[in-house]
Short mmCIF file of C-alpha atoms in Angstrom, two decimals:
data_model
loop_
_atom_site.label_atom_id
_atom_site.label_comp_id
_atom_site.label_asym_id
_atom_site.label_seq_id
_atom_site.Cartn_x
_atom_site.Cartn_y
_atom_site.Cartn_z
CA MET A 69 6.02 -16.07 57.74
CA GLU A 70 7.54 -16.46 54.26
CA SER A 71 5.32 -18.15 51.69
CA ARG A 72 7.76 -21.03 51.14
CA THR A 73 7.93 -21.72 54.87
CA LEU A 74 4.15 -21.53 55.07
CA ASP A 75 3.82 -23.99 52.16
CA ARG A 76 6.08 -26.46 53.94
CA THR A 77 4.05 -26.07 57.11
CA LEU A 78 0.84 -26.70 55.17
CA MET A 79 2.27 -29.87 53.63
CA ARG A 80 3.39 -31.11 57.04
CA VAL A 81 -0.05 -30.50 58.58
CA ARG A 82 -1.72 -32.31 55.68
CA GLU A 83 0.58 -35.29 56.09
CA LEU A 84 -0.17 -35.50 59.81
CA LEU A 85 -3.92 -35.29 59.25
CA GLU A 86 -3.75 -37.98 56.56
CA ARG A 87 -2.12 -40.21 59.20
CA ASP A 88 -4.85 -39.20 61.71
CA ASP A 89 -2.20 -37.57 63.90
CA VAL A 90 -4.47 -34.67 64.85
CA THR A 91 -2.51 -33.92 68.04
CA SER A 92 0.73 -33.17 66.18
CA ALA A 93 -1.13 -31.13 63.58
CA ILE A 94 -2.70 -29.06 66.36
CA GLU A 95 0.71 -28.43 67.93
CA ILE A 96 1.97 -26.99 64.63
CA ILE A 97 -1.13 -24.87 64.06
CA GLU A 98 -1.12 -23.45 67.57
CA SER A 99 2.56 -22.48 67.28
CA LEU A 100 1.76 -20.10 64.42
CA LEU A 101 0.56 -16.51 64.53
CA PRO A 102 -3.19 -16.05 63.81
CA PRO A 103 -2.84 -14.86 60.16
CA ASP A 104 -0.59 -17.84 59.40
CA GLN A 105 -2.96 -20.20 61.23
CA ALA A 106 -5.79 -18.99 59.00
CA ASP A 107 -3.72 -19.36 55.81
CA VAL A 108 -2.82 -22.97 56.63
CA PHE A 109 -6.34 -23.82 57.78
CA GLU A 110 -7.93 -22.28 54.68
CA ASP A 111 -5.94 -24.56 52.33
CA LEU A 112 -6.93 -27.78 54.10
CA LEU A 113 -9.67 -30.01 52.72
CA PRO A 114 -13.12 -29.48 54.31
CA GLU A 115 -12.96 -32.86 56.05
CA GLN A 116 -9.53 -31.97 57.44
CA GLN A 117 -10.84 -28.63 58.68
CA ASP A 118 -13.76 -30.40 60.36
CA ALA A 119 -11.40 -32.82 62.09
CA LEU A 120 -9.05 -30.08 63.24
CA LEU A 121 -11.22 -27.16 64.35
CA PRO A 122 -13.12 -28.81 67.26
CA GLU A 123 -9.84 -30.10 68.67
CA LEU A 124 -8.06 -26.75 68.70
CA ASP A 125 -8.14 -24.67 71.85
CA VAL A 126 -11.02 -22.21 71.67
CA GLU A 127 -8.76 -19.16 71.45
CA SER A 128 -6.94 -20.51 68.37
CA ALA A 129 -10.22 -21.51 66.74
CA ALA A 130 -11.56 -18.00 67.34
CA ASP A 131 -8.40 -16.43 65.86
CA ILE A 132 -8.74 -18.58 62.74
CA LEU A 133 -12.37 -17.68 62.12
CA GLN A 134 -11.58 -13.99 62.65
CA GLU A 135 -8.75 -14.08 60.13
CA LEU A 136 -10.65 -15.98 57.42
CA GLU A 137 -12.57 -14.10 54.74
CA ASP A 138 -16.18 -13.55 55.81
CA GLU A 139 -17.70 -16.03 53.37
CA ASP A 140 -15.11 -18.71 54.16
CA ALA A 141 -15.64 -18.28 57.90
CA ALA A 142 -19.40 -18.63 57.42
CA ILE A 143 -18.96 -21.85 55.43
CA VAL A 144 -16.77 -23.34 58.16
CA ALA A 145 -19.18 -22.17 60.88
CA THR A 146 -22.18 -23.85 59.23
CA ARG A 147 -20.46 -27.20 59.63
CA LEU A 148 -20.20 -26.76 63.41
CA ASN A 149 -22.94 -27.49 65.90
CA ALA A 150 -24.40 -24.53 67.80
CA GLY A 151 -22.62 -25.42 71.05
CA ASP A 152 -19.13 -25.58 69.53
CA LEU A 153 -19.72 -22.43 67.50
CA ALA A 154 -21.04 -20.56 70.54
CA GLY A 155 -17.90 -21.39 72.51
CA ILE A 156 -15.73 -20.03 69.70
CA LEU A 157 -17.80 -16.87 69.27
CA ASP A 158 -17.56 -16.16 73.01
CA GLU A 159 -13.77 -15.89 72.52
CA MET A 160 -14.02 -13.61 69.48
CA GLU A 161 -14.21 -9.85 69.49
CA PRO A 162 -17.92 -8.92 69.74
CA ASP A 163 -17.93 -7.08 66.41
CA GLU A 164 -16.26 -10.02 64.65
CA ALA A 165 -18.73 -12.44 66.22
CA ALA A 166 -21.64 -10.26 65.09
CA ASP A 167 -20.28 -10.11 61.54
CA LEU A 168 -20.05 -13.90 61.41
CA LEU A 169 -23.55 -14.40 62.79
CA ASN A 170 -24.88 -11.99 60.16
CA ASP A 171 -23.53 -14.30 57.46
CA LEU A 172 -25.35 -17.37 58.85
CA SER A 173 -28.95 -18.36 58.37
CA PRO A 174 -31.33 -16.71 60.88
CA GLU A 175 -32.15 -20.12 62.38
CA MET A 176 -28.52 -21.06 62.99
CA ALA A 177 -27.61 -17.58 64.24
CA GLN A 178 -30.42 -17.64 66.79
CA ALA A 179 -29.60 -21.20 67.91
CA THR A 180 -26.01 -20.12 68.50
CA LEU A 181 -26.98 -16.96 70.36
CA ASP A 182 -29.23 -19.01 72.64
CA VAL A 183 -26.22 -20.93 74.02
CA MET A 184 -23.62 -18.15 74.01
CA GLN A 185 -22.44 -16.80 77.37
CA ASP A 186 -21.94 -13.23 76.09
CA SER A 187 -24.85 -13.03 73.67
CA ALA A 188 -26.23 -9.69 74.89
CA GLU A 189 -23.35 -7.51 73.66
CA VAL A 190 -23.24 -9.37 70.33
CA GLU A 191 -27.01 -9.05 69.85
CA SER A 192 -26.78 -5.30 70.37
CA LEU A 193 -24.33 -5.10 67.46
CA LEU A 194 -26.59 -7.09 65.16
CA GLU A 195 -29.08 -4.22 65.18
CA HIS A 196 -26.80 -2.02 63.06
CA GLU A 197 -26.01 -2.04 59.34
CA ASP A 198 -22.64 -3.61 58.49
CA ASP A 199 -21.32 -0.53 56.69
CA THR A 200 -21.98 1.94 59.51
CA SER A 201 -20.18 2.83 62.74
CA GLY A 202 -22.63 0.63 64.64
CA GLY A 203 -21.76 -2.36 62.48
CA LEU A 204 -18.05 -1.64 62.68
CA MET A 205 -17.70 -0.93 66.40
CA THR A 206 -16.88 -3.27 69.26
CA THR A 207 -18.44 -3.09 72.71
CA GLU A 208 -15.11 -3.80 74.37
CA PHE A 209 -14.03 -0.51 75.90
CA LEU A 210 -13.22 0.86 79.31
CA ALA A 211 -15.13 3.91 80.59
CA PHE A 212 -14.74 5.67 83.94
CA PRO A 213 -17.50 7.54 85.79
CA ALA A 214 -16.78 11.27 85.86
CA GLY A 215 -16.66 11.32 89.67
CA MET A 216 -14.14 8.45 90.01
CA GLN A 217 -10.82 9.38 91.55
CA ALA A 218 -7.56 8.68 89.71
CA ARG A 219 -6.36 6.25 92.39
CA GLU A 220 -9.28 3.93 91.62
CA ALA A 221 -8.56 3.66 87.89
CA PRO A 222 -5.48 1.34 87.91
CA ALA A 223 -7.45 -1.50 89.47
CA LEU A 224 -10.05 -1.30 86.70
CA VAL A 225 -7.35 -1.17 84.02
CA ARG A 226 -5.63 -4.26 85.47
CA ALA A 227 -8.93 -6.15 85.60
CA TRP A 228 -9.84 -5.23 82.02
CA GLU A 229 -9.16 -8.11 79.61
CA PRO A 230 -10.20 -7.10 76.09
CA ARG A 231 -10.39 -9.82 73.47
CA GLY A 232 -9.46 -7.38 70.73
CA PRO A 233 -6.66 -4.84 70.30
CA GLU A 234 -5.67 -2.92 73.42
CA PHE A 235 -5.48 0.86 73.31
CA SER A 236 -4.21 3.51 75.68
CA TYR A 237 -7.25 5.79 75.64
CA PHE A 238 -10.19 5.43 77.99
CA PHE A 239 -13.44 7.32 78.14
CA VAL A 240 -15.33 9.26 80.78
CA ILE A 241 -19.11 8.98 81.07
CA GLY A 242 -21.82 10.74 83.01
CA ALA A 243 -24.39 9.23 85.30
CA GLU A 244 -26.56 7.99 82.40
CA GLY A 245 -23.66 6.66 80.35
CA ARG A 246 -23.33 9.71 78.13
CA LEU A 247 -19.88 10.42 76.72
CA LEU A 248 -18.19 13.35 78.44
CA GLY A 249 -14.54 13.06 77.44
CA SER A 250 -11.45 10.89 77.28
CA VAL A 251 -8.33 10.24 79.33
CA SER A 252 -5.08 8.63 78.25
CA ALA A 253 -2.92 6.24 80.22
CA LEU A 254 -0.42 9.08 80.55
CA ASP A 255 -3.14 11.29 82.06
CA LEU A 256 -3.79 8.62 84.71
CA ILE A 257 -0.11 8.29 85.55
CA ARG A 258 0.36 12.04 85.93
CA ALA A 259 -2.83 12.65 87.94
CA GLU A 260 -2.85 13.14 91.68
CA SER A 261 -4.57 10.29 93.49
CA HIS A 262 -7.50 12.46 94.58
CA ASP A 263 -8.10 13.99 91.11
CA THR A 264 -11.41 13.03 89.56
CA MET A 265 -11.84 11.88 85.98
CA ARG A 266 -13.86 15.00 85.28
CA SER A 267 -10.94 17.21 86.31
CA ILE A 268 -8.33 15.47 84.13
CA MET A 269 -10.38 14.43 81.10
CA ASP A 270 -10.13 15.99 77.66
CA THR A 271 -13.59 17.21 76.71
CA ASP A 272 -12.63 17.87 73.10
CA VAL A 273 -13.14 14.25 72.05
CA LEU A 274 -14.00 13.28 68.49
CA PHE A 275 -16.75 10.71 68.10
CA THR A 276 -19.13 9.17 65.56
CA THR A 277 -22.76 8.10 65.76
CA THR A 278 -24.02 4.58 65.17
CA ASP A 279 -25.43 5.45 61.74
CA THR A 280 -22.29 7.17 60.40
CA PRO A 281 -21.13 5.53 57.13
CA GLN A 282 -17.90 3.58 57.54
CA GLU A 283 -16.19 5.63 54.82
CA ASP A 284 -16.73 8.78 56.89
CA VAL A 285 -15.34 7.05 59.97
CA ALA A 286 -12.23 6.05 58.03
CA ARG A 287 -11.70 9.63 56.86
CA LEU A 288 -12.12 10.95 60.40
CA MET A 289 -9.61 8.52 61.89
CA ALA A 290 -7.11 9.04 59.06
CA ARG A 291 -7.38 12.84 59.15
CA TYR A 292 -6.81 13.13 62.90
CA ASP A 293 -4.51 10.10 63.36
CA LEU A 294 -6.90 8.41 65.78
CA SER A 295 -6.14 4.93 67.08
CA VAL A 296 -9.62 4.62 68.57
CA VAL A 297 -12.83 6.61 68.19
CA PRO A 298 -15.92 6.33 70.44
CA VAL A 299 -19.38 5.66 69.02
CA VAL A 300 -22.52 7.19 70.56
CA ASP A 301 -26.22 6.67 69.97
CA ALA A 302 -28.86 9.34 69.32
CA GLU A 303 -28.92 10.30 73.03
CA HIS A 304 -25.09 10.55 73.15
CA HIS A 305 -24.73 7.35 75.21
CA LEU A 306 -21.36 5.68 74.70
CA VAL A 307 -22.18 2.33 73.05
CA GLY A 308 -18.91 1.20 71.48
CA VAL A 309 -15.55 2.06 69.99
CA ILE A 310 -13.87 1.63 66.62
CA THR A 311 -10.18 0.73 66.62
CA VAL A 312 -7.50 1.31 64.02
CA ASP A 313 -7.50 -2.33 62.87
CA ASP A 314 -11.11 -1.86 61.78
CA LEU A 315 -10.03 1.26 59.89
CA VAL A 316 -7.42 -0.71 57.95
CA ASP A 317 -10.03 -3.30 56.94
CA VAL A 318 -12.40 -0.57 55.73
CA LEU A 319 -9.71 1.21 53.71
CA GLU A 320 -8.56 -2.06 52.15
CA ASP A 321 -12.11 -3.03 51.18
CA GLU A 322 -12.88 0.41 49.76
CA ALA A 323 -9.61 0.53 47.79
CA THR A 324 -10.22 -2.96 46.38
CA GLU A 325 -13.73 -2.06 45.26
CA ASP A 326 -12.58 1.19 43.65
CA VAL A 327 -9.75 -0.49 41.73
CA GLN A 328 -12.14 -3.13 40.40
CA ARG A 329 -14.68 -0.49 39.39
CA PHE A 330 -11.92 1.51 37.69
CA GLY A 331 -11.43 -1.50 35.44
CA GLY A 332 -15.12 -1.66 34.57
CA SER A 333 -16.09 -4.57 36.80
CA VAL A 334 -18.44 -5.16 39.72
CA PRO A 335 -16.37 -5.76 42.92
CA LEU A 336 -15.66 -9.47 43.44
CA GLY A 337 -16.40 -9.33 47.16
CA ARG A 338 -13.87 -12.08 47.97
CA PRO A 339 -10.23 -13.02 47.17
CA TYR A 340 -9.44 -13.52 43.48
CA LEU A 341 -8.59 -17.23 43.64
CA ASP A 342 -11.68 -17.94 45.75
CA THR A 343 -13.99 -16.51 43.09
CA THR A 344 -15.59 -19.05 40.75
CA ILE A 345 -15.39 -18.64 36.97
CA LEU A 346 -19.16 -18.21 36.69
CA SER A 347 -19.13 -15.58 39.44
CA SER A 348 -16.28 -13.71 37.74
CA VAL A 349 -18.14 -13.77 34.42
CA GLY A 350 -21.31 -12.54 36.10
CA LYS A 351 -19.45 -9.64 37.72
CA ARG A 352 -17.95 -8.51 34.40
CA ILE A 353 -20.46 -9.26 31.66
CA GLY A 354 -22.86 -6.45 32.57
CA TRP A 355 -20.22 -3.75 32.18
CA LEU A 356 -18.82 -5.35 29.03
CA LEU A 357 -22.27 -5.37 27.42
CA LEU A 358 -22.80 -1.73 28.40
CA LEU A 359 -19.41 -0.77 26.98
CA PHE A 360 -20.20 -2.82 23.86
CA VAL A 361 -23.39 -0.85 23.31
CA THR A 362 -21.75 2.52 23.96
CA GLY A 363 -18.87 1.46 21.71
CA THR A 364 -21.27 1.27 18.77
CA LEU A 365 -21.55 5.05 19.02
CA THR A 366 -18.09 5.28 17.49
CA GLY A 367 -19.20 3.35 14.43
CA THR A 368 -22.34 5.47 14.17
CA VAL A 369 -20.32 8.69 14.16
CA MET A 370 -17.89 7.40 11.54
CA SER A 371 -20.69 6.20 9.29
CA ARG A 372 -22.31 9.63 9.47
CA PHE A 373 -19.13 11.22 8.12
CA SER A 374 -18.28 8.45 5.65
CA GLU A 375 -18.43 10.79 2.64
CA LEU A 376 -15.97 13.15 4.28
CA LEU A 377 -13.62 10.25 5.07
CA ASN A 378 -13.83 8.96 1.51
CA SER A 379 -12.97 12.37 0.10
CA VAL A 380 -10.17 13.13 2.60
CA ILE A 381 -8.70 9.69 3.42
CA ILE A 382 -5.86 11.07 5.52
CA LEU A 383 -8.34 12.15 8.20
CA SER A 384 -8.65 8.50 9.31
CA VAL A 385 -4.93 8.40 10.14
CA PHE A 386 -5.43 10.77 13.09
CA VAL A 387 -8.46 9.03 14.63
CA PRO A 388 -6.42 6.81 17.05
CA LEU A 389 -4.26 9.79 18.08
CA LEU A 390 -7.23 12.02 18.91
CA THR A 391 -9.47 9.42 20.58
CA GLY A 392 -6.54 7.98 22.53
CA THR A 393 -5.53 11.41 23.81
CA GLY A 394 -9.12 12.24 24.76
CA GLY A 395 -9.53 8.97 26.65
CA ASN A 396 -6.25 9.46 28.47
CA VAL A 397 -7.10 13.01 29.49
CA GLY A 398 -10.57 11.96 30.69
CA SER A 399 -9.23 9.01 32.68
CA GLN A 400 -6.47 11.14 34.24
CA THR A 401 -8.93 13.80 35.29
CA THR A 402 -11.47 11.33 36.62
CA ALA A 403 -8.85 9.54 38.71
CA THR A 404 -7.65 12.86 40.13
CA ILE A 405 -11.16 14.06 41.03
CA ILE A 406 -12.22 10.72 42.53
CA ARG A 407 -9.10 10.64 44.69
CA ALA A 408 -9.68 14.23 45.85
CA LEU A 409 -13.30 13.36 46.72
CA ALA A 410 -12.24 10.19 48.55
CA VAL A 411 -9.76 11.93 50.85
CA GLY A 412 -11.99 14.94 51.43
CA ASP A 413 -9.84 17.48 49.55
CA ILE A 414 -12.92 18.58 47.62
CA HIS A 415 -16.69 18.26 48.01
CA THR A 416 -19.64 18.62 45.64
CA ARG A 417 -20.14 22.17 46.91
CA ASP A 418 -16.74 22.97 45.35
CA ALA A 419 -17.96 22.00 41.86
CA LEU A 420 -17.69 25.46 40.30
CA ALA A 421 -14.21 26.07 41.70
CA VAL A 422 -13.05 22.64 40.51
CA LEU A 423 -14.53 23.12 37.02
CA TRP A 424 -12.90 26.55 36.70
CA ARG A 425 -9.54 25.14 37.76
CA GLU A 426 -9.78 22.20 35.35
CA LEU A 427 -10.92 24.47 32.51
CA ARG A 428 -7.74 26.52 32.81
CA THR A 429 -5.67 23.36 33.10
CA SER A 430 -7.31 21.85 30.02
CA LEU A 431 -6.77 24.99 27.95
CA LEU A 432 -3.03 24.93 28.65
CA LEU A 433 -2.77 21.20 28.06
CA GLY A 434 -4.93 21.48 24.97
CA LEU A 435 -2.81 24.23 23.42
CA LEU A 436 0.39 22.26 23.98
CA LEU A 437 -1.07 19.05 22.57
CA ALA A 438 -2.75 20.93 19.72
CA LEU A 439 0.60 22.38 18.70
CA GLY A 440 2.07 18.88 18.80
CA GLY A 441 -0.80 17.48 16.72
CA PHE A 442 -0.49 20.28 14.17
CA LEU A 443 3.25 19.73 13.73
CA VAL A 444 2.91 15.93 13.52
CA ALA A 445 0.18 16.19 10.88
CA LEU A 446 2.10 18.76 8.86
CA ALA A 447 5.66 17.47 9.12
CA LEU A 448 5.32 13.72 9.67
CA TRP A 449 2.31 12.97 7.47
CA ASN A 450 2.63 15.87 5.03
CA SER A 451 -1.12 16.35 5.35
CA GLY A 452 -1.30 19.92 4.20
CA ILE A 453 -2.00 23.03 6.20
CA GLU A 454 -5.80 22.67 6.30
CA VAL A 455 -5.80 19.08 7.61
CA ALA A 456 -3.06 19.95 10.13
CA LEU A 457 -5.21 22.86 11.29
CA VAL A 458 -8.18 20.49 11.69
CA VAL A 459 -6.08 18.10 13.78
CA GLY A 460 -4.79 20.93 15.98
CA LEU A 461 -8.22 22.47 16.57
CA ALA A 462 -9.79 19.05 17.21
CA MET A 463 -7.04 18.19 19.67
CA LEU A 464 -7.67 21.41 21.63
CA CYS A 465 -11.44 20.91 21.73
CA ILE A 466 -11.22 17.22 22.60
CA VAL A 467 -8.81 17.85 25.48
CA VAL A 468 -11.03 20.61 26.91
CA TRP A 469 -14.16 18.47 26.54
CA SER A 470 -12.50 15.36 28.04
CA GLU A 471 -11.23 17.37 31.00
CA PHE A 472 -14.70 18.84 31.54
CA ALA A 473 -16.42 15.44 31.34
CA GLY A 474 -13.80 13.82 33.56
CA THR A 475 -14.43 16.50 36.19
CA LEU A 476 -18.20 16.79 36.01
CA LEU A 477 -19.23 13.12 35.90
CA PRO A 478 -17.63 12.07 39.25
CA LEU A 479 -19.06 15.16 40.95
CA LEU A 480 -22.54 14.40 39.58
CA ALA A 481 -22.21 10.74 40.60
CA VAL A 482 -21.43 11.68 44.20
CA ARG A 483 -24.21 14.25 44.16
CA VAL A 484 -26.85 11.64 43.27
CA GLY A 485 -25.39 9.00 45.59
CA ILE A 486 -23.57 6.82 43.05
CA ASP A 487 -20.03 5.52 43.57
CA ALA A 488 -17.82 7.87 41.55
CA ALA A 489 -15.59 4.97 40.46
CA LEU A 490 -18.47 3.72 38.29
CA VAL A 491 -17.95 6.56 35.80
CA SER A 492 -14.22 6.02 35.46
CA GLY A 493 -11.93 3.88 33.36
CA PRO A 494 -13.42 2.08 30.36
CA LEU A 495 -16.78 3.87 30.50
CA MET A 496 -15.13 7.29 30.44
CA SER A 497 -12.83 6.27 27.58
CA THR A 498 -15.70 4.85 25.52
CA VAL A 499 -17.87 7.94 25.91
CA VAL A 500 -14.98 10.30 25.16
CA ASP A 501 -14.02 8.26 22.07
CA ALA A 502 -17.46 8.69 20.51
CA THR A 503 -17.86 12.35 21.39
CA GLY A 504 -14.27 13.07 20.40
CA LEU A 505 -14.88 11.68 16.92
CA LEU A 506 -17.99 13.83 16.61
CA ILE A 507 -15.93 16.91 17.51
CA TYR A 508 -13.13 15.93 15.08
CA PHE A 509 -15.32 15.29 12.07
CA SER A 510 -17.50 18.32 12.75
CA ILE A 511 -14.43 20.57 12.72
CA ALA A 512 -13.12 18.79 9.61
CA SER A 513 -16.43 19.27 7.85
CA ALA A 514 -16.54 22.96 8.73
CA VAL A 515 -12.93 23.65 7.68
CA LEU A 516 -12.59 21.40 4.64
CA GLN A 517 -16.11 21.58 3.23
CA GLY A 518 -17.22 24.93 4.54
#
C-alpha cells in the first residue's frame, strides 16, 4: 500500500477509536495485508493499541505481532494478560512465538507457556540461541516415513495446515526420525501409487545443524538457491526447517549492522525513528572517542616534523592530497575484502593469495597515482623537482601501505572472531592518515635533508 494511502487509513482508524467505534476500526484493520496492519497498529497510541488488539480476530492479532519489530512486539505483549497472549501465540509460527517469548520476562513467558495449547513445540525452540539454525528454524514441516507409499502422501499434504509459509519440498525420515532425503511435490505427482518414499526421494539433501550460525545458513541458502533447508540435531534427527523468509530477515539484519559499523557506529538494533536520542548517542560516542584518540596521532606526527615543515612550507600543501588518497584506498580495499569474505569468495586460509593479489594491484595503482602527484606538484604548484619527487614517492608508498592494511586487517579480524566491519570506514581512514603522514615526512626528511 502506498504511504499516502496508509497515512489516510491511519487517520481514519484513529478517528474511529477516538469515537469509541472499535468495530469499524477493526473492519479497516482486518481488510489490510499483515505488513500494512502492523504499520497502522504501530502508529496508534498505546491506549488505542490496548483497546484494539484484544478485539481483533486472533489470526490478525498474530499477524500484527509477527510483523512488528521484536522490541515493539514485546512491549505490546507485556500489556496483555497471559491468556490473551497465549491465544495469539498459538496462531503464530512457532519460531516467531519463541522469539517473542524470549523477549519477555521469564515469569511472563512461563505463565504464557502454561496456558498455551501448542507450548511443547515452542518450548523446544527456546532451547537454542537466537542467532543459530535452532533459533531460526520452525517446527512446522511435513515429513514422510521412508516406507510410505506415494498414494498415501496426498492425504497428509491436504491435512497439513502450516501457519507459516508453504513450500513444495517435503522430507523423508527413518524409523527414529533421522533425515534420509527429500521429495518435491512434482516427485509425488510423477510417482507410481505403489512407489515408496525411499525409492523416489533425493538423498543428496543439504541440511544444517541446530548450532550452525545464521550467517552460514544464509550463505548456504543463497549459494544453492534453496527455498527451505532442513535442520538436524547431533544425532541427525530432523527437528525443524528454515524457510526463505527467515533468510531474508537474516540478510537484512546483517546488512544493516554492517552498514552501521562501516560508519563507525554500534548497530542500533531497531528502526531509526524508534531509537531514542540517548540510545543513539550511546551507540556512537564510544567509536567517536576512539577515533578522537587515534586522530591525535596525526597531530603527534606533524609536531615531530615541525622543523621540516617550517623549513619547507610547501610540504603542508600536499598533506590533504596524500592522506585523503590513502584513506580512500584503504576504505576501498577494506570494503572489497569484507564483501568477498561475506559472500564466501575468499576465506582466511586464502590470506597469502589475497595479499599477493592486492600487492600487485597496489603497485600499479600507486605508480599511476604517484605519476599524477609528481606532475601536480611540479606543474600546478611549481614545487621544484625534489619536492615533486617526495610527493610521488610518498604517494606510491602510501597507496601500497593502505592497500596492505585494508587487506590484512579484515582478514585478521575474522581470524580472531571479530566482525570485519569494525575495522572499516572511519577507523581505517584515521589509522591510514597518521601512518601516511609518517611515511610522507620520513621520505621528505630523507630526500630534502639527507
